[in-house]
Amino acid sequence: MARILSTWRMSLEGAEKAQKLLNNNGSAGDAVETAIREVEENPLYRSVGLAGLPARDGSVSLDSGYMDGATLSIGAVGSIQDFAHPISISRALSKLHLNNCLFGIDAERWASANGFERINLHDPQSMKLWQDMLMKQSTPQVYKGHDTVCVIALDGANNIVVGTSTSGLFLKTPGRVGDSPMPGCGFYADATIGAAAATGVGEEIMKGCLSFDIVSLMKNGRTPQQACDEAVHQLDARMKKIRGYTDDLSVIAMDMHGNIGASTTIQNFSFVTPDEEGKLTVYVARHNEPETIYAPATQQWLDDYMAVRHAGKLEQW
Ligand code: ASP
């Protein structure tokens, strides 16, 4: 069963293209890259690619990861500026034998030398949000309500691939990377088991190596839903025990039969996947124990989501 699964409503248009590709015997790698490129080039979505929200110093830097479950090949870039499609760079790096994860200026040099498109990622509305935030706060707080696009694709040849792309946390310290370019944390795929990916506060997700943890739980017999809930709830409980709270995080997973799972610590985590009839659907999940609750998004929810973006506002969770 060829199936796409992706994080947040913003991935819908890309997921539509990717699902079509999979239905026409396209590869999981092409599906992941297609879906993520669509989000990267859409300036309405300010947490990925073009028009991404800036770091504290006003720079816009991007992180991305890619993993092929059949070969276990990994590629990742972190903290790169002014490239249109980090996911394509990550995918290209995954084809090399060594030197698969490149960060900062040397990643940019490699991408330039290998012909990847450079663009100015800055956008007037994102810069305005940055300026407003700086003016409001004497010590700017890192804004934690943010979204990474994560895509998992299972193809007809029985391969599974996962990819991520993000501009990271708004007002982050320049040079900071989160979980999204970190194998095992933001993404992991193994075509003998399945794949998982994460979005939310990277510093928290990395503490649990959440994507690898979920794939390991599936290896040990959990369904994708059980694996997502177990990994998230265990980390949540541990962090609350250590320091009284857990920063926001959400995950998705798929096994090799196309069964899916999602879990979250928040009340409003959206993801996209075909429903039982094969219709691509936006679901909204909310934190619940022992099992996450999710249902198709209402029209009102979908309208509100887009209205916030068209108005160039920040989403408040
Ligand atoms: N996980 C990303 C990061 O920490 C941000 C997000 O998904 O919201 O950079």
Short mmCIF file of C-alpha atoms in Angstrom, two decimals, residues 7-267:
data_model
loop_
_atom_site.label_atom_id
_atom_site.label_comp_id
_atom_site.label_asym_id
_atom_site.label_seq_id
_atom_site.Cartn_x
_atom_site.Cartn_y
_atom_site.Cartn_z
CA THR A 7 3.12 16.83 9.62
CA TRP A 8 0.89 19.92 9.87
CA ARG A 9 -1.80 21.22 7.55
CA MET A 10 0.88 23.11 5.60
CA SER A 11 1.99 19.82 4.02
CA LEU A 12 -1.39 19.15 2.34
CA GLU A 13 -0.62 20.51 -1.15
CA GLY A 14 2.77 18.76 -1.27
CA ALA A 15 1.27 15.54 0.11
CA GLU A 16 -1.34 15.59 -2.69
CA LYS A 17 1.40 15.70 -5.33
CA ALA A 18 3.43 13.06 -3.49
CA GLN A 19 0.48 10.68 -3.08
CA LYS A 20 -0.27 10.95 -6.83
CA LEU A 21 3.34 10.16 -7.57
CA LEU A 22 3.21 7.10 -5.30
CA ASN A 23 -0.06 5.95 -6.91
CA ASN A 24 1.73 6.06 -10.29
CA ASN A 25 4.53 3.81 -9.03
CA GLY A 26 6.80 6.69 -8.08
CA SER A 27 9.51 6.09 -5.51
CA ALA A 28 9.24 6.97 -1.83
CA GLY A 29 12.35 9.17 -2.18
CA ASP A 30 10.77 11.22 -4.97
CA ALA A 31 7.53 11.49 -3.00
CA VAL A 32 9.28 12.83 0.11
CA GLU A 33 11.34 15.33 -1.86
CA THR A 34 8.33 16.51 -3.88
CA ALA A 35 6.14 17.02 -0.81
CA ILE A 36 8.77 18.92 1.13
CA ARG A 37 9.89 21.14 -1.77
CA GLU A 38 6.30 22.35 -2.08
CA VAL A 39 6.32 23.59 1.52
CA GLU A 40 9.84 25.02 1.26
CA GLU A 41 8.85 27.30 -1.60
CA ASN A 42 5.54 28.51 -0.15
CA PRO A 43 6.08 31.84 1.67
CA LEU A 44 2.77 31.46 3.55
CA TYR A 45 4.43 28.88 5.79
CA ARG A 46 6.92 30.74 7.95
CA SER A 47 8.55 27.80 9.66
CA VAL A 48 10.09 26.14 6.59
CA GLY A 49 12.21 27.44 3.70
CA LEU A 50 11.31 30.72 1.98
CA ALA A 51 10.05 33.37 4.44
CA GLY A 52 11.21 31.28 7.42
CA LEU A 53 11.19 33.13 10.75
CA PRO A 54 14.62 34.57 11.60
CA ALA A 55 17.09 33.77 14.33
CA ARG A 56 17.82 36.38 17.02
CA ASP A 57 20.22 38.27 14.72
CA GLY A 58 17.75 38.43 11.80
CA SER A 59 19.42 35.69 9.76
CA VAL A 60 17.29 32.86 8.35
CA SER A 61 18.92 29.44 8.56
CA LEU A 62 17.53 26.07 7.61
CA ASP A 63 17.92 22.46 8.78
CA SER A 64 16.89 19.29 6.97
CA GLY A 65 17.29 15.52 7.10
CA TYR A 66 16.60 12.57 4.79
CA MET A 67 16.79 8.81 5.30
CA ASP A 68 16.18 5.92 2.91
CA GLY A 69 14.84 2.89 4.76
CA ALA A 70 16.06 0.33 2.21
CA THR A 71 19.72 1.36 2.31
CA LEU A 72 19.74 3.17 5.69
CA SER A 73 21.43 6.04 3.83
CA ILE A 74 21.27 9.36 5.65
CA GLY A 75 21.84 12.92 4.48
CA ALA A 76 21.43 16.12 6.50
CA VAL A 77 22.24 19.82 6.43
CA GLY A 78 22.10 22.19 9.37
CA SER A 79 22.23 25.95 9.77
CA ILE A 80 22.44 26.81 6.06
CA GLN A 81 21.37 30.19 4.71
CA ASP A 82 19.89 31.21 1.38
CA PHE A 83 19.19 27.85 -0.22
CA ALA A 84 15.78 27.19 -1.74
CA HIS A 85 15.56 23.45 -1.12
CA PRO A 86 17.48 21.98 1.82
CA ILE A 87 15.64 18.65 1.39
CA SER A 88 17.19 18.20 -2.06
CA ILE A 89 20.64 18.87 -0.62
CA SER A 90 20.03 16.34 2.17
CA ARG A 91 18.88 13.76 -0.34
CA ALA A 92 21.96 14.34 -2.51
CA LEU A 93 24.21 13.95 0.54
CA SER A 94 22.48 10.67 1.40
CA LYS A 95 23.80 9.18 -1.85
CA LEU A 96 27.43 9.59 -0.77
CA HIS A 97 29.34 6.90 1.07
CA LEU A 98 30.80 9.33 3.64
CA ASN A 99 30.40 13.02 4.56
CA ASN A 100 26.62 12.77 4.75
CA CYS A 101 25.83 15.41 7.36
CA LEU A 102 27.16 18.91 6.71
CA PHE A 103 26.45 22.00 8.80
CA GLY A 104 27.06 25.73 8.45
CA ILE A 105 29.27 27.45 5.95
CA ASP A 106 30.89 24.25 4.71
CA ALA A 107 27.47 22.79 3.94
CA GLU A 108 26.72 25.96 1.96
CA ARG A 109 30.01 25.62 0.07
CA TRP A 110 29.22 22.01 -0.80
CA ALA A 111 25.69 22.89 -1.93
CA SER A 112 26.95 25.77 -4.09
CA ALA A 113 29.67 23.64 -5.64
CA ASN A 114 27.06 21.01 -6.47
CA GLY A 115 24.73 23.43 -8.20
CA PHE A 116 21.91 23.85 -5.65
CA GLU A 117 19.73 26.93 -6.12
CA ARG A 118 20.45 29.94 -3.89
CA ILE A 119 17.73 32.43 -3.02
CA ASN A 120 17.16 35.20 -0.52
CA LEU A 121 14.87 33.62 2.09
CA HIS A 122 13.98 36.88 3.82
CA ASP A 123 10.43 38.09 3.51
CA PRO A 124 9.05 41.46 4.66
CA GLN A 125 6.31 39.96 6.85
CA SER A 126 8.69 37.55 8.61
CA MET A 127 11.11 40.43 9.22
CA LYS A 128 8.25 42.48 10.64
CA LEU A 129 7.33 39.68 13.05
CA TRP A 130 11.00 39.53 14.06
CA GLN A 131 11.19 43.28 14.63
CA ASP A 132 7.92 43.35 16.59
CA MET A 133 9.11 40.56 18.83
CA LEU A 134 12.46 42.28 19.47
CA MET A 135 10.68 45.51 20.33
CA LYS A 136 8.28 43.79 22.71
CA GLN A 137 10.92 41.98 24.73
CA SER A 138 14.16 43.32 26.16
CA THR A 139 15.56 39.77 26.24
CA PRO A 140 13.92 38.03 23.29
CA GLN A 141 12.39 34.70 24.27
CA VAL A 142 12.77 31.86 21.83
CA TYR A 143 9.33 31.27 20.32
CA LYS A 144 8.45 27.61 20.75
CA GLY A 145 5.20 27.39 18.76
CA HIS A 146 6.74 26.37 15.48
CA ASP A 147 6.35 23.73 12.79
CA THR A 148 8.72 21.42 10.92
CA VAL A 149 7.51 19.64 7.82
CA CYS A 150 8.16 15.90 8.20
CA VAL A 151 7.15 13.48 5.45
CA ILE A 152 7.11 9.68 5.48
CA ALA A 153 6.41 7.84 2.21
CA LEU A 154 5.89 4.12 1.65
CA ASP A 155 6.07 3.08 -2.02
CA GLY A 156 4.84 0.14 -4.11
CA ALA A 157 8.35 -1.36 -4.18
CA ASN A 158 8.18 -1.68 -0.39
CA ASN A 159 10.61 1.06 0.48
CA ILE A 160 10.02 3.69 3.12
CA VAL A 161 11.71 7.11 3.21
CA VAL A 162 11.53 9.99 5.67
CA GLY A 163 12.50 13.65 5.29
CA THR A 164 12.37 16.84 7.35
CA SER A 165 12.80 20.56 6.65
CA THR A 166 12.59 23.55 8.99
CA SER A 167 13.83 27.04 9.75
CA GLY A 168 14.10 25.90 13.38
CA LEU A 169 12.87 27.90 16.35
CA PHE A 170 11.99 31.56 15.88
CA LEU A 171 14.58 33.80 17.62
CA LYS A 172 17.00 30.90 18.08
CA THR A 173 20.66 31.62 18.73
CA PRO A 174 22.49 31.76 15.38
CA GLY A 175 24.17 28.41 14.74
CA ARG A 176 21.60 26.49 16.78
CA VAL A 177 20.26 23.27 15.24
CA GLY A 178 17.41 21.18 16.62
CA ASP A 179 16.35 17.60 16.06
CA SER A 180 15.34 17.99 12.40
CA PRO A 181 18.81 17.35 10.87
CA MET A 182 19.73 14.84 13.61
CA PRO A 183 19.31 11.18 12.53
CA GLY A 184 17.38 9.19 15.11
CA CYS A 185 16.02 12.35 16.74
CA GLY A 186 14.01 14.20 14.08
CA PHE A 187 13.76 11.27 11.65
CA TYR A 188 14.55 7.59 11.19
CA ALA A 189 13.60 4.93 8.61
CA ASP A 190 14.29 1.21 8.33
CA ALA A 191 12.48 -0.65 5.55
CA THR A 192 12.40 -3.86 7.62
CA ILE A 193 10.31 -2.02 10.26
CA GLY A 194 8.96 1.43 9.34
CA ALA A 195 9.76 5.10 9.87
CA ALA A 196 9.14 7.93 12.32
CA ALA A 197 9.64 11.71 12.47
CA ALA A 198 9.23 14.49 15.01
CA THR A 199 8.31 18.16 15.26
CA GLY A 200 8.31 20.52 18.21
CA VAL A 201 11.08 21.74 20.48
CA GLY A 202 14.20 20.03 19.17
CA GLU A 203 16.07 20.26 22.45
CA GLU A 204 13.34 18.10 24.02
CA ILE A 205 13.01 15.65 21.13
CA MET A 206 16.77 15.03 21.15
CA LYS A 207 16.65 14.02 24.84
CA GLY A 208 14.60 10.96 23.86
CA CYS A 209 16.09 10.26 20.39
CA LEU A 210 12.40 10.00 19.68
CA SER A 211 12.33 8.82 16.07
CA PHE A 212 14.76 5.97 16.68
CA ASP A 213 12.94 5.11 19.87
CA ILE A 214 9.63 4.80 18.00
CA VAL A 215 11.13 2.63 15.24
CA SER A 216 12.73 0.40 17.92
CA LEU A 217 9.39 0.05 19.70
CA MET A 218 7.78 -0.99 16.39
CA LYS A 219 10.60 -3.51 15.93
CA ASN A 220 9.63 -4.96 19.29
CA GLY A 221 6.04 -5.50 18.18
CA ARG A 222 4.23 -2.23 18.98
CA THR A 223 1.85 -0.82 16.39
CA PRO A 224 2.86 2.64 15.08
CA GLN A 225 0.19 4.21 17.34
CA GLN A 226 1.36 2.31 20.43
CA ALA A 227 5.01 3.14 19.64
CA CYS A 228 4.30 6.87 19.21
CA ASP A 229 2.27 7.07 22.43
CA GLU A 230 4.74 5.02 24.46
CA ALA A 231 7.77 7.06 23.34
CA VAL A 232 6.06 10.45 23.82
CA HIS A 233 4.37 9.63 27.13
CA GLN A 234 7.54 8.16 28.62
CA LEU A 235 9.62 11.20 27.71
CA ASP A 236 6.82 13.50 28.86
CA ALA A 237 6.60 11.76 32.26
CA ARG A 238 10.38 11.75 32.66
CA MET A 239 10.76 15.47 31.90
CA LYS A 240 7.88 16.36 34.21
CA LYS A 241 9.56 14.34 36.96
CA ILE A 242 12.91 16.03 36.34
CA ARG A 243 11.78 19.63 35.98
CA GLY A 244 8.03 19.86 36.17
CA TYR A 245 7.17 20.42 32.50
CA THR A 246 7.82 19.14 28.97
CA ASP A 247 8.32 21.39 25.99
CA ASP A 248 5.89 20.82 23.11
CA LEU A 249 6.56 17.87 20.84
CA SER A 250 4.64 15.75 18.32
CA VAL A 251 5.50 12.65 16.30
CA ILE A 252 4.27 10.55 13.38
CA ALA A 253 5.13 6.98 12.36
CA MET A 254 4.29 4.38 9.72
CA ASP A 255 5.00 0.65 9.49
CA MET A 256 5.68 -1.37 6.32
CA HIS A 257 1.96 -2.24 5.95
CA GLY A 258 1.02 1.42 5.81
CA ASN A 259 -0.43 1.52 9.35
CA ILE A 260 0.15 4.89 10.92
CA GLY A 261 0.47 6.48 14.33
CA ALA A 262 0.72 9.98 15.82
CA SER A 263 1.23 11.32 19.30
CA THR A 264 1.61 14.76 20.83
CA THR A 265 1.93 16.69 24.05
CA ILE A 266 -0.26 19.51 22.66
CA GLN A 267 -3.95 20.02 21.83
#
